[in-house]
PDB file of C-alpha atoms in Angstrom:
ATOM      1  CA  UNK A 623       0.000   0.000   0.000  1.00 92.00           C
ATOM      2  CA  UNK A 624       1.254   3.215  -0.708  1.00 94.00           C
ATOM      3  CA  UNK A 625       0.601   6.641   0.152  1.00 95.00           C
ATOM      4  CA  UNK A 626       0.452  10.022   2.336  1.00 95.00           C
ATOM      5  CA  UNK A 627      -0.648  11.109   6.357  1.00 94.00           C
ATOM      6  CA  UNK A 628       0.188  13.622   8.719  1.00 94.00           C
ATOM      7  CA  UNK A 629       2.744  13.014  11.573  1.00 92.00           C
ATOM      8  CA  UNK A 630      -0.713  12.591  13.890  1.00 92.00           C
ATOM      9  CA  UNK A 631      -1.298   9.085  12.725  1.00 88.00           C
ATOM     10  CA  UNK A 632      -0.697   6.757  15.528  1.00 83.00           C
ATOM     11  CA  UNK A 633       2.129   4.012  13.996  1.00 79.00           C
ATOM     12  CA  UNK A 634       1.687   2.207  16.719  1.00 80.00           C
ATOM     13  CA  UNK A 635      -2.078   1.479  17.228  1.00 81.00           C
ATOM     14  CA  UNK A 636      -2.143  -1.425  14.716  1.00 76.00           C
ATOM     15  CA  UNK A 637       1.264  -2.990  15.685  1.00 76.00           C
ATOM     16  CA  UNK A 638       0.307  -6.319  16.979  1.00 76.00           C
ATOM     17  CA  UNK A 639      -2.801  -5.967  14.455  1.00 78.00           C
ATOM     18  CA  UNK A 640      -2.288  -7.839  10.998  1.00 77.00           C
ATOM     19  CA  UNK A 641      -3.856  -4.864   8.518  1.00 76.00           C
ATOM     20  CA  UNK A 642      -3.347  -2.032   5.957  1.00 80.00           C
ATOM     21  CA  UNK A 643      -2.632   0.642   8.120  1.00 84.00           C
ATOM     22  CA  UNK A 644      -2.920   3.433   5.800  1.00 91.00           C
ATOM     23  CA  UNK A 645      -6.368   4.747   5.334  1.00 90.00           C
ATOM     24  CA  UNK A 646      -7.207   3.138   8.796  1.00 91.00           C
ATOM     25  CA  UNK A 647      -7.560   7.120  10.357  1.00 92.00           C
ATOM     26  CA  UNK A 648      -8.647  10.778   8.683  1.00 93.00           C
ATOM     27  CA  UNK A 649      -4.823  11.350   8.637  1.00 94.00           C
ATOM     28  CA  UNK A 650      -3.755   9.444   6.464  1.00 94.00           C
ATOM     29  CA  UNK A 651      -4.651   8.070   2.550  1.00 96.00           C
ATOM     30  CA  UNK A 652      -3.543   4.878   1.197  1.00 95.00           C
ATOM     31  CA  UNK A 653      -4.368   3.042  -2.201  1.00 96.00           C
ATOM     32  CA  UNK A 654      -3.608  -0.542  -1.624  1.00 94.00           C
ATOM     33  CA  UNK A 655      -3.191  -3.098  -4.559  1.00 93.00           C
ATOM     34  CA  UNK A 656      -6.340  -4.463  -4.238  1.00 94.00           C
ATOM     35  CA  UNK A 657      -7.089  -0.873  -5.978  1.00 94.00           C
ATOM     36  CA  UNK A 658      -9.426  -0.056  -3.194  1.00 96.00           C
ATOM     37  CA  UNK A 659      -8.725   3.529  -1.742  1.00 97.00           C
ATOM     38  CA  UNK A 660      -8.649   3.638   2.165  1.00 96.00           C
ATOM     39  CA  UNK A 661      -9.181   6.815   4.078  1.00 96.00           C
ATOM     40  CA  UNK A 662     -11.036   7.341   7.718  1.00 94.00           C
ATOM     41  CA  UNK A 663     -11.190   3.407   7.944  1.00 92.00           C
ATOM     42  CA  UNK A 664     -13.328   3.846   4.810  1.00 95.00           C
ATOM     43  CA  UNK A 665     -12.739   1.739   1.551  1.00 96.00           C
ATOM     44  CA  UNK A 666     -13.497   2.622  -1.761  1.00 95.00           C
ATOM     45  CA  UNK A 667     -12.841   1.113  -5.341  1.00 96.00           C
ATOM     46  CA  UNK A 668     -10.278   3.325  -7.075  1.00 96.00           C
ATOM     47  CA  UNK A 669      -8.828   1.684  -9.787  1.00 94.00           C
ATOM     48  CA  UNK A 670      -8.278  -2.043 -10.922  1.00 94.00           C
ATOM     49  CA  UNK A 671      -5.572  -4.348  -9.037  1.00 93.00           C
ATOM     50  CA  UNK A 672      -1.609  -3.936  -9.325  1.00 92.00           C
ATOM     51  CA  UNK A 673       1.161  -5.422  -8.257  1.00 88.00           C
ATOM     52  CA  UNK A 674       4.874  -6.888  -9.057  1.00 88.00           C
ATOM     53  CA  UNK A 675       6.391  -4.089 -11.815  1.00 89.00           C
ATOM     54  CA  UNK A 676       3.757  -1.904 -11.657  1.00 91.00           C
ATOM     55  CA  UNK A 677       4.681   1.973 -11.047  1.00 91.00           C
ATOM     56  CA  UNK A 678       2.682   3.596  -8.710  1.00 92.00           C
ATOM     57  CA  UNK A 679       3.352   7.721  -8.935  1.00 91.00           C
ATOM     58  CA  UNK A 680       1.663   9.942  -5.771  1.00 93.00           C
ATOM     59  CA  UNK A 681       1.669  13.040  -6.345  1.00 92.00           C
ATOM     60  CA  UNK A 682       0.540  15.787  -3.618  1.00 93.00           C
ATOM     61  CA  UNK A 683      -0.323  19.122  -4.721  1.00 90.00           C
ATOM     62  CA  UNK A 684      -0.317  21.153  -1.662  1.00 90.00           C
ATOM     63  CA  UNK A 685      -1.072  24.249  -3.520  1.00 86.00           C
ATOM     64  CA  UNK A 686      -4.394  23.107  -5.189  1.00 88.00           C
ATOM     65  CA  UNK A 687      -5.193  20.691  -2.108  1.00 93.00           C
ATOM     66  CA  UNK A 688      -5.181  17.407  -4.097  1.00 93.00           C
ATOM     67  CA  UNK A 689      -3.681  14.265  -4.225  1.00 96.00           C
ATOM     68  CA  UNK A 690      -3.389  12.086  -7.215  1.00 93.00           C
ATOM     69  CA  UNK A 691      -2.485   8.597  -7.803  1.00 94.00           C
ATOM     70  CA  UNK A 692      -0.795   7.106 -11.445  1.00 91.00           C
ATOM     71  CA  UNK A 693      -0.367   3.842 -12.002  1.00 92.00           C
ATOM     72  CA  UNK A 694       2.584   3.086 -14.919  1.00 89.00           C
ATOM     73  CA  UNK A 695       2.420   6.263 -15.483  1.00 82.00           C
ATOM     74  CA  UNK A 696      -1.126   7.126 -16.042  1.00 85.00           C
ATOM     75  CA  UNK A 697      -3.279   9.010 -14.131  1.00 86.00           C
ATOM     76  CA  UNK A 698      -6.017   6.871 -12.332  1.00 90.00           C
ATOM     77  CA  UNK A 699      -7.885   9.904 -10.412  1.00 91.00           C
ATOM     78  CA  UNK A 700      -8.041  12.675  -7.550  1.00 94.00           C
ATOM     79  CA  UNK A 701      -7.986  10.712  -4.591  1.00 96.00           C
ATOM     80  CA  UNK A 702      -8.235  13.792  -2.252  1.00 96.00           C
ATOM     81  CA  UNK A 703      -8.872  17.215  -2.385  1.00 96.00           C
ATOM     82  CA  UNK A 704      -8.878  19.985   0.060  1.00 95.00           C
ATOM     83  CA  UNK A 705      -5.154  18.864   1.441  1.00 95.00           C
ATOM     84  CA  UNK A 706      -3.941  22.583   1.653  1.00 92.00           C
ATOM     85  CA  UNK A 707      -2.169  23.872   4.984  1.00 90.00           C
ATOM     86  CA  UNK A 708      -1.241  20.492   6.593  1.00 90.00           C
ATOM     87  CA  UNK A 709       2.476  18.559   6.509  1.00 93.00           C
ATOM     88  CA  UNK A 710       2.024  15.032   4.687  1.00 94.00           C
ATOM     89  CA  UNK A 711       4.808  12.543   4.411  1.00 93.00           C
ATOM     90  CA  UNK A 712       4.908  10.023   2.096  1.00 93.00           C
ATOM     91  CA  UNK A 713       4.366   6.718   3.644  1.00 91.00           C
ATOM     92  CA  UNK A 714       4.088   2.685   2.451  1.00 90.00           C
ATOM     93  CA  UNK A 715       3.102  -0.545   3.995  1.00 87.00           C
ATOM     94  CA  UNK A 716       2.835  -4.431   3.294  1.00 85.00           C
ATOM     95  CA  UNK A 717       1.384  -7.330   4.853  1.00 82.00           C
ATOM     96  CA  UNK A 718       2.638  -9.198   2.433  1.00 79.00           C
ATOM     97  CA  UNK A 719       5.814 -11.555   3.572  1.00 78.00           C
ATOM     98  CA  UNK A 720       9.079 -10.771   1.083  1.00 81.00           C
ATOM     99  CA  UNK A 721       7.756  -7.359  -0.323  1.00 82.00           C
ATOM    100  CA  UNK A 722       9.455  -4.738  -1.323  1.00 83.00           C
ATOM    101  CA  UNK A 723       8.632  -1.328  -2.697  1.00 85.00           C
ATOM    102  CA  UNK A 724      11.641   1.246  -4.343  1.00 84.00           C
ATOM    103  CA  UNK A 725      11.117   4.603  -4.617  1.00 85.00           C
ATOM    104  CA  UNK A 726      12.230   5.758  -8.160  1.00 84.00           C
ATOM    105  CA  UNK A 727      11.719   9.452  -7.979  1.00 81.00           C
ATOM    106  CA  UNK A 728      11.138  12.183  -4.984  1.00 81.00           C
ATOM    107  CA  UNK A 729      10.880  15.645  -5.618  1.00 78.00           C
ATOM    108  CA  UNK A 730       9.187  18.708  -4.358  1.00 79.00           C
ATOM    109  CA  UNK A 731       8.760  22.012  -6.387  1.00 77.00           C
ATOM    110  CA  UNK A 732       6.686  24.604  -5.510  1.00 79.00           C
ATOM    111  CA  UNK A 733       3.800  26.109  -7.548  1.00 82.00           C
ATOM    112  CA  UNK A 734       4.839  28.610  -9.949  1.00 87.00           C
ATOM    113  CA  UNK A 735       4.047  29.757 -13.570  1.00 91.00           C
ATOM    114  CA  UNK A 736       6.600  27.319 -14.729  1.00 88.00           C
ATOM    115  CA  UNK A 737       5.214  24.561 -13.465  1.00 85.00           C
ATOM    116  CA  UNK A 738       1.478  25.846 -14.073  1.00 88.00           C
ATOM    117  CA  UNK A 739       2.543  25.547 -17.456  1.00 88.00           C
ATOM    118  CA  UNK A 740       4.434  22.823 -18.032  1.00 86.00           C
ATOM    119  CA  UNK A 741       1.262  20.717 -16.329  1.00 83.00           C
ATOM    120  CA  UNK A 742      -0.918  22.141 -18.967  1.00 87.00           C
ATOM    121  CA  UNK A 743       1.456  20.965 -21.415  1.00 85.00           C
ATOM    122  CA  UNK A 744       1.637  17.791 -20.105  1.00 82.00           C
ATOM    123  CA  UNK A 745      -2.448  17.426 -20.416  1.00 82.00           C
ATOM    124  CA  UNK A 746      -2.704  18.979 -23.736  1.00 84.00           C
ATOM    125  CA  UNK A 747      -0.053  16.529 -25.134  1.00 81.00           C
ATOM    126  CA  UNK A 748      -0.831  13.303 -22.931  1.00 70.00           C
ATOM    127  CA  UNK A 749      -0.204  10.776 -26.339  1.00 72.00           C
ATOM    128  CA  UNK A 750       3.509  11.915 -25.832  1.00 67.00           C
ATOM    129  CA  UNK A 751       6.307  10.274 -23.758  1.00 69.00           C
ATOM    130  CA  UNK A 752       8.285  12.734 -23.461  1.00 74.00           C
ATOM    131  CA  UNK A 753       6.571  16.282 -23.947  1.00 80.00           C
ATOM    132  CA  UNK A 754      10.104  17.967 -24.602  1.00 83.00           C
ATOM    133  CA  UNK A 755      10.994  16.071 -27.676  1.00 82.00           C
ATOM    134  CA  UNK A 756       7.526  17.209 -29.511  1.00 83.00           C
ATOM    135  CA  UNK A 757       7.835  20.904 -28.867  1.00 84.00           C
ATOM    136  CA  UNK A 758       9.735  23.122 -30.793  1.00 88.00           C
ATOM    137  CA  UNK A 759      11.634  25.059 -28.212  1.00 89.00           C
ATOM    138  CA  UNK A 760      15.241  26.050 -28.198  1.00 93.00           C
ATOM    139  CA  UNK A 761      18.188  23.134 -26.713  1.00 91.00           C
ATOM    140  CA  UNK A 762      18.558  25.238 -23.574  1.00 92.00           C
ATOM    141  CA  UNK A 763      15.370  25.975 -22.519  1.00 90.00           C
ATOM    142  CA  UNK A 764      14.782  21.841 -23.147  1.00 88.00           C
ATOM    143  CA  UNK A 765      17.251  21.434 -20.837  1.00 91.00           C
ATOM    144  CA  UNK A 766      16.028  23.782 -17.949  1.00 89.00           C
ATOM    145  CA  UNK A 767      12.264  21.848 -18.032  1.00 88.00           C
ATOM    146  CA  UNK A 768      14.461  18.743 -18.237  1.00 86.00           C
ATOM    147  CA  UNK A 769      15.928  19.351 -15.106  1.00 86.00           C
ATOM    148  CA  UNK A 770      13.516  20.914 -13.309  1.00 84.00           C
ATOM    149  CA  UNK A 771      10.238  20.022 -14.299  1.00 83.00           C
ATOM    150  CA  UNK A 772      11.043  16.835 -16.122  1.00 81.00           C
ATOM    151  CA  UNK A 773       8.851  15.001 -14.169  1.00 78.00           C
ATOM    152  CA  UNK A 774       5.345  17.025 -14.384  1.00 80.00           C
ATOM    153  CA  UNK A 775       6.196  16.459 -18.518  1.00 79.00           C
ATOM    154  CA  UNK A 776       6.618  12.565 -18.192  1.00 75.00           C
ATOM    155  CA  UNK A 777       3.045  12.199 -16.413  1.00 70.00           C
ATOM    156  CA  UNK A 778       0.460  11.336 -18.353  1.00 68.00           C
ATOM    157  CA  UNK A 779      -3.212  13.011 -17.670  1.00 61.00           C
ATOM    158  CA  UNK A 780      -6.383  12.528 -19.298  1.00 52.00           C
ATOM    159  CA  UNK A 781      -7.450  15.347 -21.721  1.00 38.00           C
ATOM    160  CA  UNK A 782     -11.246  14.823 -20.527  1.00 36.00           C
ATOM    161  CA  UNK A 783     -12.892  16.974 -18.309  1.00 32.00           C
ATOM    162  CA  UNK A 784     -13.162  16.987 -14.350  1.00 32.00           C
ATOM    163  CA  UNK A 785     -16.128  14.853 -13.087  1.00 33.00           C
ATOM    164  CA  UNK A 786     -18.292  16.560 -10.854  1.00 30.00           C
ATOM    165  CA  UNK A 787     -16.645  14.571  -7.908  1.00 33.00           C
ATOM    166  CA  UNK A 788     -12.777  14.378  -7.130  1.00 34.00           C
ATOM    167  CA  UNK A 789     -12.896  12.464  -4.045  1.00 37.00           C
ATOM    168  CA  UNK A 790     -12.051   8.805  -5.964  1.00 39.00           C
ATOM    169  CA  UNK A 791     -11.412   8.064  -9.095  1.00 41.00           C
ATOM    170  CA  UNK A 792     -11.030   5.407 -11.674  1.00 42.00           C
ATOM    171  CA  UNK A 793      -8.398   3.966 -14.298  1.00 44.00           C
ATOM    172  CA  UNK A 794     -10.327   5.952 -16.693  1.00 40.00           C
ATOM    173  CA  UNK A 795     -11.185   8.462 -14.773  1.00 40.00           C
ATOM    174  CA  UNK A 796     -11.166  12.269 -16.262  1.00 37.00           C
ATOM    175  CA  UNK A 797     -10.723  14.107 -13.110  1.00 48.00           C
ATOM    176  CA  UNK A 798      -6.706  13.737 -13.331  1.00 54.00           C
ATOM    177  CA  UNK A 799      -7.729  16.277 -16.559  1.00 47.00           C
ATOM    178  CA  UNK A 800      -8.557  18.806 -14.318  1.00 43.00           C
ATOM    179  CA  UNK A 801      -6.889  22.429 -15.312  1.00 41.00           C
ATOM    180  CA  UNK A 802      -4.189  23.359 -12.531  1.00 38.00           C
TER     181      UNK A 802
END
């Protein structure tokens, strides 16, 4: 299971307990590979099953208040909204015997009209792998986005429209469309 909560959830409430313990509390979120989403001891069906290879991306937009979940890449939906103002960390758990998770990429970047733009790049251009190559801009200002932005142009986002709810999501979900 992998995902966010504040440093109020209580690590040690569920430590003789065999259980998810992400989602179990309104302080944390966690999207297990079952695909259900668990949140204030709630479940809910969030996207299909994963598991050995797959990439699961979180991404936490304090500025907006949401957070998002990908899976290979992809955007599956808004999981949360309304995050603003509170310290999240990123957290993972298994019950599974011989697990193991690897985080590939951590960043944080703060909102800015770079990266406003860059994410609506990113969603007008979602058939792309890699956003840079496509666009006609010169080698140097590539190489800037590369750097620092490189990874809002490698996610891939639904060109649909927002549903009218962002609190869970699906594979196909269009909320992860959603203008920044």
């Amino acid at each position: 299971m992998v995902g966010i909560g504040t440093s109020d959830v209580n690590l040690d409430k569920y430590r003789h307990t065999f259980c998810s313990l992400l989602g179990k509390d309104e302080d944390s979120w966690g999207l297990s590979y079952t695909g259900l989403l668990h949140h204030k001891g709630d479940k809910t069906n969030f996207s299909s099953r994963f598991g050995q290879g797959s990439i699961i991306g979180v991404h936490l937009d304090t500025w907006h208040g949401t957070l998002t979940f990908f899976k290979n890449r992809k955007c599956i939906g808004v999981a949360a909204t309304k995050l603003q103002n509170k310290k999240f960390y990123p957290m993972v758990c298994s019950t599974a015997a011989k697990s193991s998770m690897k985080v590939i990429r951590s960043c944080a970047s703060c909102t800015s009209l770079q990266y406003l733009c860059c994410y609506r790049l990113r969603q007008l251009l979602p058939d792309y792998v890699d956003t840079l190559e496509v666009l006609p801009l010169p080698p140097g200002l590539k190489q800037v986005l590369h750097n620092k932005l490189g990874w809002v142009l490698s996610m891939n986002y639904s060109t649909s429209k927002p549903s009218s709810s962002s609190s869970s999501g699906s594979d196909s979900d269009s909320s992860c469309g959603s203008d920044a």
